[in-house]
Amino acid sequence: MEKMVTEEGPVLCGEKVLLRLFTPADINEVYIGWLNDPEVVRYSNQRFHRHDAESSRRYLATFSDTDNLFMSIHALSDNRQIGTMTAYRFRHHGTVDVGIMIGDRSVWGKGYGQDAWNTFTGWLLSQKEIRKLTAGTSALNYGMIKLMERSGMTFEAVRKAQEIFDGQAADILYYAKFRTS
Ligand SMILES: CC(C)(COP(=O)(O)OP(=O)(O)OC[C@H]1O[C@@H](n2cnc3c(N)ncnc32)[C@H](O)[C@@H]1OP(=O)(O)O)[C@@H](O)C(=O)NCCC(=O)NCCS
């Protein structure tokens, strides 16, 4: 089966953001700072790990020679690096699981996450090999839930009291969107 992208990968433009493949040059103090910011990783299992340049290079290397994508998100206004997105593709099933991290907290709540999500998921669903898009998050992550629902994904499943956040067990909610054409 053909790969989802060429060597250079997709370069996608939304209304506020540009997405392109994450490269070794994107592993800098700003990026590592996001991964070690407890607010940013509050709902991610990354919160249990300490990150540095070496662990970041190891993570980036896991995408090599796979159908998965690791994208860097940039503000269109000044090209500033503001976050990352991942797509894990299960080629035999025609599905792809998507994740997002807007690491730059100064732009939270300004529509960058929604624009990045809509742009990337729209492009993924336009790929003929992909028939279903999935994503999941903690029931406490209101911003993420709103973002998924607003992109046209629908609630699919729940794992009750699945993970511990701030000492409390919380549900993990799964959302999905099918290709329609
Ligand atoms: C979740 C996240 C992607 C949202 O990105 P963002 O750029 O702040 O979101 P947007 O500004 O596009 O907001 C989308 C909607 O969600 C709302 N929203 C965002 N954060 C919210 C929060 N904490 N609580 C309630 N609503 C929230 C926004 O207000 C907006 O709705 P509105 O237009 O009606 O106001 C971002 O906060 C993030 O990356 N967080 C850290 C990593 C993370 O949790 N990723 C998901 C793990 S599964």
Short mmCIF file of C-alpha atoms and ligand atoms in Angstrom, two decimals:
data_model
loop_
_atom_site.label_atom_id
_atom_site.label_comp_id
_atom_site.label_asym_id
_atom_site.label_seq_id
_atom_site.Cartn_x
_atom_site.Cartn_y
_atom_site.Cartn_z
CA MET A 1 0.00 0.00 0.00
CA GLU A 2 1.32 3.44 -0.84
CA LYS A 3 2.49 5.78 1.87
CA MET A 4 0.24 8.64 2.88
CA VAL A 5 2.76 11.33 1.91
CA THR A 6 5.99 12.00 0.05
CA GLU A 7 9.37 12.61 1.73
CA GLU A 8 8.52 16.29 2.27
CA GLY A 9 5.10 15.38 3.67
CA PRO A 10 2.01 17.51 3.43
CA VAL A 11 2.15 21.26 4.00
CA LEU A 12 -1.33 22.33 5.01
CA CYS A 13 -2.69 25.84 5.42
CA GLY A 14 -5.69 26.68 7.55
CA GLU A 15 -7.06 30.14 8.36
CA LYS A 16 -4.65 30.75 11.26
CA VAL A 17 -2.09 27.95 11.10
CA LEU A 18 0.30 26.15 8.83
CA LEU A 19 1.10 22.48 9.40
CA ARG A 20 4.20 20.72 8.12
CA LEU A 21 6.22 17.68 9.11
CA PHE A 22 8.05 18.04 12.44
CA THR A 23 11.83 17.95 11.86
CA PRO A 24 14.87 17.57 14.16
CA ALA A 25 15.29 21.38 13.96
CA ASP A 26 11.96 21.76 15.77
CA ILE A 27 13.43 20.12 18.88
CA ASN A 28 14.42 23.27 20.75
CA GLU A 29 13.99 24.78 24.22
CA VAL A 30 10.52 26.06 23.42
CA TYR A 31 9.29 22.63 22.33
CA ILE A 32 10.93 20.78 25.25
CA GLY A 33 9.45 23.40 27.58
CA TRP A 34 5.92 22.51 26.41
CA LEU A 35 6.49 18.82 27.15
CA ASN A 36 7.66 19.65 30.68
CA ASP A 37 4.85 22.17 31.36
CA PRO A 38 2.37 20.45 33.73
CA GLU A 39 -0.52 22.59 32.40
CA VAL A 40 0.13 21.57 28.80
CA VAL A 41 0.47 17.83 29.52
CA ARG A 42 -2.23 17.75 32.19
CA TYR A 43 -4.40 15.32 30.18
CA SER A 44 -1.59 13.47 28.42
CA ASN A 45 0.40 10.48 29.62
CA GLN A 46 3.48 12.56 28.84
CA ARG A 47 2.95 14.10 32.28
CA PHE A 48 4.58 11.03 33.81
CA HIS A 49 7.85 11.60 31.94
CA ARG A 50 10.59 14.21 31.97
CA HIS A 51 11.58 15.29 28.47
CA ASP A 52 14.82 16.50 26.95
CA ALA A 53 16.39 16.75 23.49
CA GLU A 54 17.40 13.11 23.53
CA SER A 55 13.93 11.77 24.46
CA SER A 56 12.44 14.11 21.84
CA ARG A 57 14.77 12.78 19.14
CA ARG A 58 13.85 9.22 20.13
CA TYR A 59 10.15 10.07 19.82
CA LEU A 60 10.61 11.70 16.42
CA ALA A 61 12.55 8.64 15.24
CA THR A 62 9.55 6.41 15.97
CA PHE A 63 7.80 8.02 12.97
CA SER A 64 10.55 7.10 10.50
CA ASP A 65 9.51 4.60 7.85
CA THR A 66 5.97 4.37 9.16
CA ASP A 67 2.62 5.59 7.82
CA ASN A 68 2.25 7.78 10.91
CA LEU A 69 2.71 11.54 10.82
CA PHE A 70 4.18 13.97 13.33
CA MET A 71 3.31 17.54 12.38
CA SER A 72 4.54 20.91 13.60
CA ILE A 73 1.90 23.66 13.94
CA HIS A 74 2.88 27.28 13.15
CA ALA A 75 0.95 30.54 13.47
CA LEU A 76 0.43 31.86 9.94
CA SER A 77 0.90 35.45 11.15
CA ASP A 78 4.55 35.08 12.20
CA ASN A 79 5.44 31.43 11.50
CA ARG A 80 5.91 30.87 15.24
CA GLN A 81 5.97 27.23 16.38
CA ILE A 82 2.87 26.77 18.58
CA GLY A 83 2.18 23.04 18.79
CA THR A 84 2.20 19.57 17.31
CA MET A 85 -0.24 17.01 15.92
CA THR A 86 0.07 13.28 15.43
CA ALA A 87 -1.70 10.84 13.15
CA TYR A 88 -1.38 7.10 13.77
CA ARG A 89 -2.63 5.22 10.78
CA PHE A 90 -3.80 1.60 10.88
CA ARG A 91 -3.46 0.79 7.22
CA HIS A 92 -5.23 -2.57 7.26
CA HIS A 93 -8.32 -1.00 8.80
CA GLY A 94 -8.37 2.33 6.97
CA THR A 95 -8.43 4.21 10.27
CA VAL A 96 -6.32 7.00 11.71
CA ASP A 97 -6.12 8.18 15.31
CA VAL A 98 -5.31 11.87 15.75
CA GLY A 99 -3.85 13.89 18.62
CA ILE A 100 -3.02 17.55 19.20
CA MET A 101 -0.96 19.65 21.57
CA ILE A 102 -1.04 23.44 21.43
CA GLY A 103 2.08 23.89 23.57
CA ASP A 104 2.14 27.70 23.46
CA ARG A 105 -0.34 28.53 26.23
CA SER A 106 -0.42 32.22 25.20
CA VAL A 107 -2.58 31.23 22.19
CA TRP A 108 -5.03 28.91 23.98
CA GLY A 109 -8.68 29.77 23.48
CA LYS A 110 -8.02 31.80 20.32
CA GLY A 111 -9.08 29.26 17.73
CA TYR A 112 -5.64 27.96 16.75
CA GLY A 113 -6.35 24.45 18.04
CA GLN A 114 -9.68 24.27 16.22
CA ASP A 115 -8.16 25.52 12.98
CA ALA A 116 -5.24 23.05 13.20
CA TRP A 117 -7.65 20.21 14.01
CA ASN A 118 -10.07 21.02 11.17
CA THR A 119 -7.24 21.48 8.68
CA PHE A 120 -5.38 18.28 9.50
CA THR A 121 -8.41 16.02 9.98
CA GLY A 122 -10.00 17.42 6.79
CA TRP A 123 -6.87 16.56 4.85
CA LEU A 124 -6.63 13.08 6.41
CA LEU A 125 -10.24 12.28 5.52
CA SER A 126 -9.62 13.41 1.94
CA GLN A 127 -7.04 10.62 1.57
CA LYS A 128 -8.66 7.74 -0.24
CA GLU A 129 -7.09 5.12 2.04
CA ILE A 130 -8.73 6.56 5.15
CA ARG A 131 -12.36 5.77 5.95
CA LYS A 132 -12.53 6.62 9.64
CA LEU A 133 -10.91 9.14 11.93
CA THR A 134 -10.73 8.59 15.70
CA ALA A 135 -9.59 10.57 18.75
CA GLY A 136 -9.97 10.36 22.49
CA THR A 137 -9.50 12.44 25.60
CA SER A 138 -10.30 12.74 29.29
CA ALA A 139 -13.85 13.76 30.11
CA LEU A 140 -12.22 16.63 32.06
CA ASN A 141 -10.57 18.10 28.94
CA TYR A 142 -13.44 20.42 27.98
CA GLY A 143 -11.47 22.31 25.34
CA MET A 144 -10.56 19.10 23.50
CA ILE A 145 -14.12 17.76 23.66
CA LYS A 146 -15.48 21.00 22.22
CA LEU A 147 -12.88 20.98 19.48
CA MET A 148 -13.70 17.39 18.44
CA GLU A 149 -17.45 17.99 18.47
CA ARG A 150 -17.13 21.21 16.48
CA SER A 151 -15.10 19.40 13.82
CA GLY A 152 -18.08 17.12 13.16
CA MET A 153 -16.84 14.12 15.11
CA THR A 154 -19.42 12.22 17.12
CA PHE A 155 -19.19 10.55 20.49
CA GLU A 156 -18.55 6.85 20.06
CA ALA A 157 -17.54 5.18 23.32
CA VAL A 158 -16.50 5.68 26.91
CA ARG A 159 -14.06 3.87 29.18
CA LYS A 160 -15.39 4.57 32.63
CA ALA A 161 -13.01 5.86 35.32
CA GLN A 162 -10.11 4.82 33.11
CA GLU A 163 -7.30 7.20 34.12
CA ILE A 164 -6.28 9.20 37.17
CA PHE A 165 -6.11 13.00 36.85
CA ASP A 166 -5.14 15.05 39.89
CA GLY A 167 -5.86 12.03 42.09
CA GLN A 168 -9.36 11.41 40.68
CA ALA A 169 -10.43 8.70 38.25
CA ALA A 170 -12.03 10.11 35.10
CA ASP A 171 -13.70 8.69 32.00
CA ILE A 172 -11.90 8.60 28.66
CA LEU A 173 -14.21 9.61 25.81
CA TYR A 174 -13.74 8.42 22.23
CA TYR A 175 -14.94 10.33 19.19
CA ALA A 176 -15.02 9.41 15.50
CA LYS A 177 -15.84 10.71 12.04
CA PHE A 178 -16.39 8.63 8.92
CA ARG A 179 -15.45 9.58 5.41
CA THR A 180 -18.66 10.41 3.57
CA SER A 181 -17.59 10.63 -0.09
C1 LIG B 1 -7.20 21.27 23.91
C2 LIG B 1 -6.47 22.28 23.00
C3 LIG B 1 -5.98 21.56 21.74
C4 LIG B 1 -7.46 23.37 22.59
O1 LIG B 1 -6.74 24.26 21.73
P1 LIG B 1 -7.10 25.82 21.70
O2 LIG B 1 -6.32 26.46 20.62
O3 LIG B 1 -6.98 26.37 23.08
O4 LIG B 1 -8.63 25.71 21.31
P2 LIG B 1 -9.52 26.74 20.50
O5 LIG B 1 -9.19 28.13 20.88
O6 LIG B 1 -9.46 26.39 19.05
O7 LIG B 1 -10.89 26.35 21.14
C5 LIG B 1 -11.84 25.48 20.66
C6 LIG B 1 -13.05 25.70 21.55
O8 LIG B 1 -12.83 25.07 22.80
C7 LIG B 1 -12.94 26.04 23.85
N1 LIG B 1 -11.96 25.75 24.87
C8 LIG B 1 -10.61 25.72 24.75
N2 LIG B 1 -10.07 25.42 25.95
C9 LIG B 1 -11.09 25.25 26.82
C10 LIG B 1 -11.18 24.91 28.18
N3 LIG B 1 -10.09 24.67 28.90
N4 LIG B 1 -12.40 24.82 28.74
C11 LIG B 1 -13.52 25.03 28.04
N5 LIG B 1 -13.51 25.35 26.72
C12 LIG B 1 -12.31 25.46 26.13
C13 LIG B 1 -12.66 27.36 23.20
O9 LIG B 1 -13.19 28.41 23.96
C14 LIG B 1 -13.33 27.18 21.86
O10 LIG B 1 -14.72 27.35 21.92
P3 LIG B 1 -15.39 28.79 21.64
O11 LIG B 1 -14.93 29.21 20.28
O12 LIG B 1 -16.84 28.51 21.71
O13 LIG B 1 -14.88 29.70 22.70
C15 LIG B 1 -5.28 22.97 23.73
O14 LIG B 1 -5.75 23.58 24.89
C16 LIG B 1 -4.17 22.01 24.07
O15 LIG B 1 -3.39 21.63 23.21
N6 LIG B 1 -4.07 21.61 25.34
C17 LIG B 1 -2.97 20.80 25.81
C18 LIG B 1 -2.84 19.46 25.15
C19 LIG B 1 -4.11 18.68 25.15
O16 LIG B 1 -4.84 18.63 26.13
N7 LIG B 1 -4.35 18.02 24.03
C20 LIG B 1 -5.40 17.08 23.90
C21 LIG B 1 -4.99 15.81 24.56
S1 LIG B 1 -6.03 14.50 24.07
#
